[in-house]
Coordinates of C-alpha atoms and ligand atoms in Angstrom, one line a residue:
M1 CA 31.0 3.0 1.5
V2 CA 28.3 2.7 4.1
E3 CA 29.3 2.6 8.0
L4 CA 27.0 1.9 10.8
A5 CA 27.7 5.3 12.9
N6 CA 26.2 4.2 16.0
F7 CA 28.0 0.5 16.0
G8 CA 30.1 1.1 18.8
A9 CA 27.1 2.3 20.8
L10 CA 24.9 -0.4 19.8
R11 CA 27.8 -3.2 20.9
R12 CA 27.8 -1.6 24.0
R13 CA 24.1 -1.4 24.7
L14 CA 23.2 -4.8 23.2
G15 CA 26.5 -6.9 23.4
C16 CA 28.9 -8.3 20.4
I17 CA 26.7 -11.0 19.4
R18 CA 23.5 -8.8 18.8
A19 CA 25.5 -6.1 17.1
D20 CA 27.2 -8.3 14.9
L21 CA 23.6 -9.8 13.8
L22 CA 22.6 -5.9 13.4
A23 CA 25.1 -5.3 11.1
G24 CA 24.4 -8.3 8.9
L25 CA 20.7 -7.3 9.1
A26 CA 21.6 -3.6 7.8
A27 CA 23.5 -5.1 5.2
E28 CA 20.1 -6.8 3.7
R29 CA 18.5 -4.0 3.7
L30 CA 20.9 -2.1 1.7
G31 CA 20.8 -4.9 -0.6
R32 CA 17.2 -4.9 -1.1
L33 CA 17.2 -0.8 -1.5
L34 CA 20.0 -1.1 -3.8
P35 CA 18.2 -3.9 -6.2
T36 CA 21.1 -3.4 -8.9
A37 CA 23.9 -3.0 -6.7
S38 CA 26.5 -5.4 -5.6
V39 CA 26.5 -5.0 -1.5
A40 CA 29.0 -6.7 0.6
K41 CA 30.0 -6.4 3.9
V42 CA 33.4 -5.5 4.1
G43 CA 34.0 -4.7 7.7
P44 CA 32.1 -5.3 11.3
S45 CA 30.5 -2.2 10.8
L46 CA 31.6 -1.2 6.9
V47 CA 29.0 -2.1 3.9
M48 CA 30.5 -1.6 0.4
C49 CA 27.8 -1.0 -2.7
Q50 CA 28.7 -0.6 -5.8
F51 CA 26.3 0.2 -8.9
R52 CA 26.1 2.3 -12.1
V53 CA 25.1 6.0 -11.9
S54 CA 24.4 8.3 -14.4
D55 CA 26.0 11.2 -12.6
V56 CA 26.7 12.7 -9.2
E57 CA 23.3 13.9 -8.7
D58 CA 22.0 9.9 -9.1
C59 CA 24.7 9.2 -6.5
D60 CA 23.2 11.4 -4.3
R61 CA 19.5 10.4 -5.0
R62 CA 20.5 6.7 -4.0
I63 CA 21.9 7.6 -1.0
A64 CA 19.2 9.8 0.3
A65 CA 17.0 6.7 -0.6
I66 CA 19.3 4.6 1.5
E67 CA 18.8 7.1 4.5
A68 CA 14.7 7.2 3.9
G69 CA 15.1 3.0 4.0
F70 CA 16.9 3.1 7.6
V71 CA 14.2 5.3 9.3
R72 CA 12.4 2.3 10.2
H73 CA 13.7 0.5 13.2
F74 CA 15.5 -2.7 13.4
I75 CA 13.5 -5.2 15.8
I76 CA 16.3 -7.5 17.8
D77 CA 15.0 -9.8 20.7
E78 CA 11.9 -7.4 20.9
M79 CA 13.9 -4.4 21.1
S80 CA 13.4 -1.5 18.6
V81 CA 17.3 -0.1 17.3
R82 CA 17.6 3.1 15.1
I83 CA 20.9 2.4 12.8
E84 CA 22.4 5.7 12.0
L85 CA 24.7 5.6 8.7
T86 CA 27.4 7.6 7.4
F87 CA 28.4 7.6 3.7
G88 CA 31.5 8.0 1.8
A89 CA 31.0 7.7 -2.1
A90 CA 33.1 8.0 -5.1
S91 CA 31.6 7.7 -8.6
G92 CA 33.7 7.7 -12.0
P93 CA 33.7 6.7 -15.6
T94 CA 33.7 3.4 -16.4
C95 CA 37.2 2.8 -17.4
V96 CA 38.5 4.1 -13.9
D97 CA 40.0 1.4 -11.8
D98 CA 38.2 -0.1 -9.0
V99 CA 40.7 0.2 -6.2
A100 CA 41.0 3.6 -6.9
L101 CA 37.5 4.2 -6.7
V102 CA 37.2 2.3 -3.5
E103 CA 40.2 4.3 -2.0
Q104 CA 38.3 7.9 -2.8
A105 CA 35.2 6.7 -1.2
E106 CA 37.3 5.5 1.8
A107 CA 38.8 9.0 2.1
A108 CA 35.0 10.5 1.6
L109 CA 33.7 8.6 4.5
A110 CA 36.7 9.4 6.6
E111 CA 36.0 12.8 5.9
A112 CA 32.2 12.6 6.8
R113 CA 32.9 10.9 10.2
T114 CA 34.7 14.0 11.2
A115 CA 32.1 16.4 9.9
Y116 CA 29.2 13.5 10.4
R117 CA 25.7 15.7 10.4
A118 CA 26.5 18.2 8.1
V119 CA 28.0 15.9 5.1
R120 CA 24.6 13.9 5.7
H121 CA 22.4 16.6 5.2
D122 CA 24.3 18.1 2.5
V123 CA 23.9 14.9 0.4
A124 CA 20.0 14.9 0.6
P125 CA 18.2 16.8 -2.1
R126 CA 15.1 18.9 -0.8
A127 CA 12.2 16.4 -2.0
Q128 CA 14.0 13.3 -0.4
G129 CA 14.7 15.3 2.8
D130 CA 10.3 15.6 2.5
I131 CA 10.3 12.3 2.0
V132 CA 12.4 11.3 5.0
R133 CA 10.5 13.5 7.5
I134 CA 7.5 12.1 6.2
A135 CA 8.5 8.7 6.7
R136 CA 9.9 9.5 10.4
E137 CA 6.7 11.0 11.6
L138 CA 4.7 7.9 9.8
D139 CA 6.8 5.4 11.2
H140 CA 5.7 7.1 14.8
A141 CA 2.1 7.6 13.6
I142 CA 1.6 3.7 13.2
D143 CA 2.1 3.0 17.0
A144 CA 0.6 6.3 18.0
D145 CA -2.8 5.5 16.8
E146 CA -2.9 8.7 14.4
L147 CA -4.2 6.1 11.1
M148 CA -8.0 5.6 10.8
L149 CA -10.2 3.8 8.2
M150 CA -13.0 5.2 6.4
Y151 CA -15.1 2.5 4.2
Q152 CA -17.1 3.0 1.4
P153 CA -19.5 0.5 0.8
K154 CA -20.5 -1.8 -2.7
V155 CA -23.8 -2.5 -3.6
H156 CA -24.9 -5.2 -5.5
V157 CA -27.3 -4.0 -8.0
R158 CA -29.7 -7.1 -8.9
R159 CA -30.3 -7.8 -5.3
Q160 CA -30.2 -4.4 -4.1
E161 CA -27.8 -4.7 -1.0
I162 CA -24.7 -4.2 0.3
T163 CA -22.6 -6.8 0.3
S164 CA -19.2 -5.6 1.3
A165 CA -17.4 -2.3 1.9
E166 CA -13.9 -1.4 1.1
A167 CA -11.4 0.3 3.8
L168 CA -9.3 3.3 2.8
I169 CA -6.8 4.8 5.2
R170 CA -6.5 8.3 6.1
W171 CA -3.8 9.8 8.6
R172 CA -4.9 12.1 11.1
H173 CA -1.6 14.3 11.4
P174 CA -1.8 16.2 14.8
E175 CA -0.3 19.4 12.6
R176 CA -1.7 18.7 9.0
G177 CA -5.2 17.6 9.9
L178 CA -6.5 14.7 7.5
V179 CA -4.1 13.7 4.9
M180 CA -5.2 11.4 2.2
P181 CA -3.3 8.2 1.0
G182 CA -2.0 9.8 -1.8
D183 CA 0.2 11.6 0.0
F184 CA 1.6 8.9 2.4
V185 CA 0.9 5.7 0.9
P186 CA 4.0 5.8 -1.8
V187 CA 6.4 7.0 1.2
A188 CA 5.4 4.2 3.0
E189 CA 6.0 2.0 0.1
Q190 CA 9.4 3.4 -0.6
C191 CA 10.8 3.6 2.7
Q192 CA 9.6 0.0 3.7
L193 CA 7.1 0.9 6.1
I194 CA 4.2 0.0 4.2
D195 CA 4.4 -3.9 5.6
R196 CA 3.6 -2.7 9.1
M197 CA 1.0 -0.3 8.0
T198 CA -1.0 -2.9 6.2
L199 CA -0.6 -5.4 8.8
W200 CA -2.2 -2.3 11.0
T201 CA -5.3 -2.3 8.8
I202 CA -5.7 -5.9 8.6
R203 CA -5.9 -5.9 12.7
R204 CA -7.7 -2.9 12.6
V205 CA -10.3 -4.4 9.8
I206 CA -11.0 -7.7 11.5
D207 CA -12.0 -5.8 14.7
D208 CA -14.3 -3.6 12.7
Q209 CA -15.6 -6.6 11.3
A210 CA -16.5 -8.1 14.6
T211 CA -18.2 -4.8 15.5
L212 CA -20.4 -4.6 12.3
A213 CA -21.2 -8.4 12.7
A214 CA -22.4 -7.7 16.2
R215 CA -24.7 -5.0 15.0
G216 CA -26.3 -7.3 12.3
H217 CA -24.4 -6.4 9.5
A218 CA -21.7 -9.1 8.3
L219 CA -20.3 -7.4 5.5
R220 CA -17.0 -8.6 4.0
L221 CA -14.4 -5.9 4.2
F222 CA -11.9 -4.8 1.4
I223 CA -8.2 -3.9 2.3
N224 CA -5.9 -2.5 -0.2
I225 CA -2.6 -4.4 -0.5
S226 CA 0.2 -2.9 -2.3
G227 CA 1.6 -4.9 -5.2
Q228 CA 5.1 -5.1 -3.3
L229 CA 3.9 -7.0 -0.6
L230 CA 2.8 -10.0 -2.9
G231 CA 6.6 -10.7 -2.6
D232 CA 7.3 -10.2 0.7
A233 CA 7.0 -13.6 2.5
A234 CA 7.3 -12.4 6.3
F235 CA 4.2 -10.1 5.3
V236 CA 2.4 -13.3 3.6
E237 CA 2.9 -15.2 6.5
E238 CA 2.1 -12.8 9.3
A239 CA -1.4 -11.7 7.2
C240 CA -2.2 -15.2 6.7
R241 CA -1.6 -16.0 10.9
L242 CA -3.8 -12.7 11.9
V243 CA -6.9 -13.9 9.6
G244 CA -6.7 -17.6 10.1
A245 CA -6.8 -16.5 13.9
S246 CA -10.1 -14.6 13.1
D247 CA -13.1 -15.5 11.9
A248 CA -13.7 -12.1 10.0
K249 CA -14.8 -12.1 6.1
L250 CA -12.3 -10.2 4.3
G251 CA -11.1 -9.2 0.6
F252 CA -7.9 -7.9 -0.9
E253 CA -7.7 -5.3 -3.3
I254 CA -4.8 -5.8 -5.8
T255 CA -3.8 -4.2 -8.9
E256 CA -2.8 -6.4 -11.6
T257 CA 0.4 -4.6 -12.5
S258 CA 1.8 -6.0 -9.1
V259 CA 1.4 -9.5 -10.4
I260 CA 3.0 -8.8 -13.6
R261 CA 6.1 -7.8 -11.7
D262 CA 7.2 -11.5 -10.3
P263 CA 4.0 -13.4 -11.2
E264 CA 5.3 -16.4 -9.9
S265 CA 5.3 -15.7 -6.4
A266 CA 2.2 -13.1 -6.7
I267 CA 0.2 -15.7 -8.0
A268 CA 1.3 -18.3 -5.5
N269 CA 0.9 -16.0 -2.4
L270 CA -2.7 -15.0 -3.7
Q271 CA -3.8 -18.5 -3.9
R272 CA -2.6 -18.9 -0.4
F273 CA -4.7 -16.0 0.8
A274 CA -7.9 -17.3 -1.2
D275 CA -7.4 -21.1 0.6
F276 CA -7.6 -18.7 3.9
G277 CA -11.2 -17.6 2.8
I278 CA -10.1 -14.2 1.4
T279 CA -11.7 -12.8 -1.7
I280 CA -9.1 -11.6 -4.3
A281 CA -10.2 -8.3 -6.2
I282 CA -8.3 -6.9 -9.2
D283 CA -8.3 -2.9 -8.7
D284 CA -7.9 -0.6 -11.1
Y285 CA -8.7 -2.7 -13.8
G286 CA -7.9 -0.8 -17.3
A287 CA -5.9 1.8 -15.8
G288 CA -2.5 0.1 -16.3
L289 CA -0.8 -2.2 -18.7
S290 CA -3.4 -5.1 -18.9
S291 CA -2.3 -8.4 -19.6
L292 CA -5.4 -10.9 -20.1
A293 CA -3.3 -13.7 -19.8
Y294 CA -2.5 -12.9 -16.0
L295 CA -6.1 -12.5 -15.3
K296 CA -7.1 -16.1 -16.1
Q297 CA -4.3 -17.1 -13.7
L298 CA -5.3 -15.2 -10.8
P299 CA -7.7 -16.7 -8.1
A300 CA -9.8 -13.4 -8.2
R301 CA -13.6 -13.3 -8.0
E302 CA -14.0 -9.8 -8.6
L303 CA -12.8 -7.3 -11.2
K304 CA -12.9 -3.6 -10.4
I305 CA -13.4 -1.4 -13.2
D306 CA -10.9 1.5 -13.0
K307 CA -12.9 4.8 -11.7
L308 CA -11.1 6.8 -14.9
F309 CA -13.6 4.5 -17.5
V310 CA -16.3 4.9 -15.1
T311 CA -16.5 8.6 -14.6
Q312 CA -16.3 9.1 -18.2
L313 CA -18.7 6.4 -19.4
T314 CA -21.8 8.8 -20.5
S315 CA -19.8 11.6 -22.0
S316 CA -17.3 9.5 -23.8
N317 CA -18.0 7.1 -27.1
R318 CA -15.2 4.5 -26.5
D319 CA -15.3 3.7 -22.7
P320 CA -19.0 2.4 -22.7
L321 CA -17.2 -0.1 -25.3
I322 CA -14.9 -1.0 -23.1
V323 CA -16.8 -1.3 -19.9
R324 CA -19.4 -3.6 -22.0
S325 CA -16.4 -5.9 -23.2
T326 CA -14.6 -5.9 -19.5
I327 CA -17.9 -6.8 -18.2
D328 CA -18.5 -9.8 -20.6
L329 CA -14.7 -10.7 -20.3
A330 CA -14.9 -10.8 -16.6
H331 CA -18.1 -13.1 -16.8
A332 CA -16.5 -15.3 -18.8
L333 CA -14.0 -15.8 -16.4
E334 CA -16.7 -16.7 -13.5
M335 CA -15.8 -12.7 -11.6
E336 CA -18.1 -10.4 -10.4
V337 CA -17.7 -6.6 -11.6
V338 CA -17.5 -4.0 -9.5
A339 CA -17.6 -0.4 -11.3
E340 CA -16.1 2.4 -8.7
G341 CA -16.3 5.9 -9.3
V342 CA -20.4 5.8 -10.2
E343 CA -21.1 9.4 -9.5
T344 CA -24.3 9.4 -11.3
H345 CA -27.6 8.0 -12.2
A346 CA -26.7 8.2 -15.7
A347 CA -23.9 6.0 -15.4
L348 CA -25.5 3.6 -12.8
A349 CA -28.3 2.9 -15.2
L350 CA -26.0 1.9 -18.0
L351 CA -23.8 0.0 -16.2
T352 CA -27.1 -1.8 -14.7
V353 CA -28.1 -2.5 -18.8
M354 CA -24.5 -3.6 -19.4
G355 CA -24.9 -6.1 -16.6
C356 CA -22.3 -4.8 -13.7
D357 CA -22.7 -6.9 -10.9
M358 CA -22.0 -4.2 -8.3
V359 CA -21.2 -0.4 -8.0
Q360 CA -19.3 2.0 -5.5
G361 CA -19.0 5.6 -5.7
Y362 CA -20.0 8.6 -4.5
L363 CA -23.8 8.4 -5.7
I364 CA -23.9 5.3 -3.2
S365 CA -22.1 6.6 -0.8
R366 CA -18.6 8.6 0.1
P367 CA -16.0 6.6 2.3
V368 CA -17.0 7.2 6.1
P369 CA -16.3 6.4 9.6
L370 CA -17.8 3.0 11.0
D371 CA -20.2 4.4 12.9
A372 CA -21.5 6.3 9.9
L373 CA -21.5 3.2 7.9
V374 CA -23.5 1.5 10.4
T375 CA -26.4 4.3 10.7
Y376 CA -26.3 3.7 7.0
L377 CA -27.2 0.3 6.8
N378 CA -29.3 0.8 9.5
E379 CA -31.3 3.1 7.6
G380 CA -31.4 0.8 4.4
A381 CA -31.1 3.7 2.5
H382 CA -29.9 2.0 -0.7
R383 CA -32.7 -0.6 -0.7
R384 CA -35.6 1.7 -0.9
P385 CA -37.7 0.3 -3.8
G386 CA -38.1 2.7 -6.8
P387 CA -40.4 1.9 -9.5
D388 CA -38.1 0.4 -11.9
P389 CA -34.5 -1.1 -10.6
L390 CA -32.4 1.6 -13.1
T391 CA -34.1 4.5 -10.5
M392 CA -33.7 2.4 -7.2
F393 CA -30.9 4.9 -5.8
G394 CA -33.1 8.0 -7.1
G395 CA -35.3 10.1 -4.5
L396 CA -33.2 9.8 -1.5
N397 CA -29.9 11.4 -0.5
P398 CA -27.0 8.9 0.2
V399 CA -24.2 10.8 -0.6
R400 CA -22.1 11.2 2.8
R401 CA -19.4 14.0 3.5
E402 CA -16.1 12.6 4.1
A403 CA -15.6 14.1 7.8
Ligands
C2E1 P1 -8.7 2.9 -4.9 O1 -8.3 1.7 -4.3 O2 -8.5 2.6 -6.3 O3 -9.9 3.5 -3.9 C1 -10.5 4.4 -4.5 C2 -10.6 5.9 -4.7 O4 -11.4 6.7 -5.0 C3 -10.5 6.1 -2.9 O5 -9.9 7.3 -2.9 C4 -11.9 7.0 -3.1 O6 -12.2 7.8 -2.0 C5 -12.2 7.3 -4.3 N1 -13.6 7.4 -4.6 C6 -14.3 6.4 -4.2 N2 -15.8 7.1 -5.2 C7 -15.5 8.1 -5.9 C8 -16.4 8.3 -6.9 O7 -17.4 8.5 -7.0 N3 -15.6 9.3 -7.7 C9 -14.6 9.7 -7.5 N4 -13.7 10.8 -8.2 N5 -13.5 9.1 -6.7 C10 -14.2 8.1 -5.8 P2 -8.6 7.7 -1.7 O8 -9.4 7.4 -0.6 O9 -8.2 8.8 -1.6 O10 -7.5 6.6 -2.0 C11 -7.1 6.5 -2.9 C12 -5.8 5.4 -3.1 O11 -5.0 5.2 -2.0 C13 -6.8 4.2 -3.2 O12 -7.1 3.9 -4.8 C14 -5.8 3.0 -3.0 O13 -4.7 2.6 -4.1 C15 -4.7 3.7 -1.9 N6 -5.1 3.5 -0.9 C16 -6.2 3.7 0.1 N7 -6.1 3.1 1.5 C17 -5.2 2.2 1.4 C18 -4.3 1.3 2.3 O14 -4.9 1.1 3.3 N8 -3.7 0.6 1.7 C19 -3.1 1.0 0.6 N9 -1.8 0.3 0.0 N10 -2.9 1.6 -0.2 C20 -4.4 2.3 0.2
CA2 CA1 -9.2 -0.4 -4.1
CA3 CA1 -9.8 1.3 -7.4

């Protein structure tokens, strides 16, 4: 049993109609957070959720996940409101009568109501507590301008020019310093902050693209899009609106596994993005469960070979074969191939011989802030001719340190 603990206060603040609407939105969010549960609103501020658990800890984990999912505020009539929850749970073997379980859960809820904070905190195991803390801070960080983007160029091998760059997100945390995406993007995905975070990114990239174009470098800028967003109609709508309202040249990098989850809506939404002039790139190719069947159906123009294969290219016997056949396959499907994680001249030389179209990696440049990218482009370092195309990146020192 999940009770909206601050329902009375919300009703006083917003009025009955808005408070009832909010309760409906809360029940919907619960349904999304517990996809395998049956979720029903059983009172003005009470929702019943029934699901199978393996043990009591499993039940606690789900409660903690709900808590994390409710960190994000609800927006109603342009007001931002937070819904506080109280939980009462009961579990038993499948043979136990449902009515008995509901009664026990109600009793637990009554107990939790009186000991409100204490019970809620006991329930969250430590790791989940961390997630809740990061989610709260991130929720604030998105509005507080604590996020920033670094750009890593992609070089077209034959044309010897930088044709695009990838935006990579960072969090300038007031106490913990620069936080890398691996430490907060998964939390954003789990706690339903990823849509807001990505819309922030799209807005910033549109601005940055205009800045670049004004300085004479009209590069296409690529944004990483989490798989779950491909099934989020509201996100797709807003992303298309933002892109449609600008004339920015953009690209979206998506992983192939994200399409396999719900191919129909993912493919339809990717097609919508492509219709808006957004170039679709398949990221991390080869890292997950690849399915060539889907590859053919995607409106993708670029295939990015996962850096795992590229960094081991010159030291392993198997990887060169995989990379080679991937390049041939992509070309047969009329896609351009990007190798990411190019760190050595040896890897660059081999990729060039194999017909790889574009390269990206520390050899060319680390991810750098926008200003540094402009300086790098102005210097034209990557274009300095070498005696032989395979050594075109030789003799210069374009490797940038990340701030
Ligand atoms: P990714 O999209 O595969 O990005 C490539 C990662 O490889 C980046 O790490 C980049 O800094 C790193 N890298 C680039 N060149 C080299 C190289 O030569 N050698 C090696 N070893 N690594 C290289 P980063 O910036 O830490 O990003 C990690 C992941 O976080 C990204 O993987 C992407 O999946 C995710 N991410 C980053 N920004 C965003 C974002 O705005 N939204 C979403 N949803 N995910 C993001
Ligand atoms: Ca990427
Ligand atoms: Ca990648």
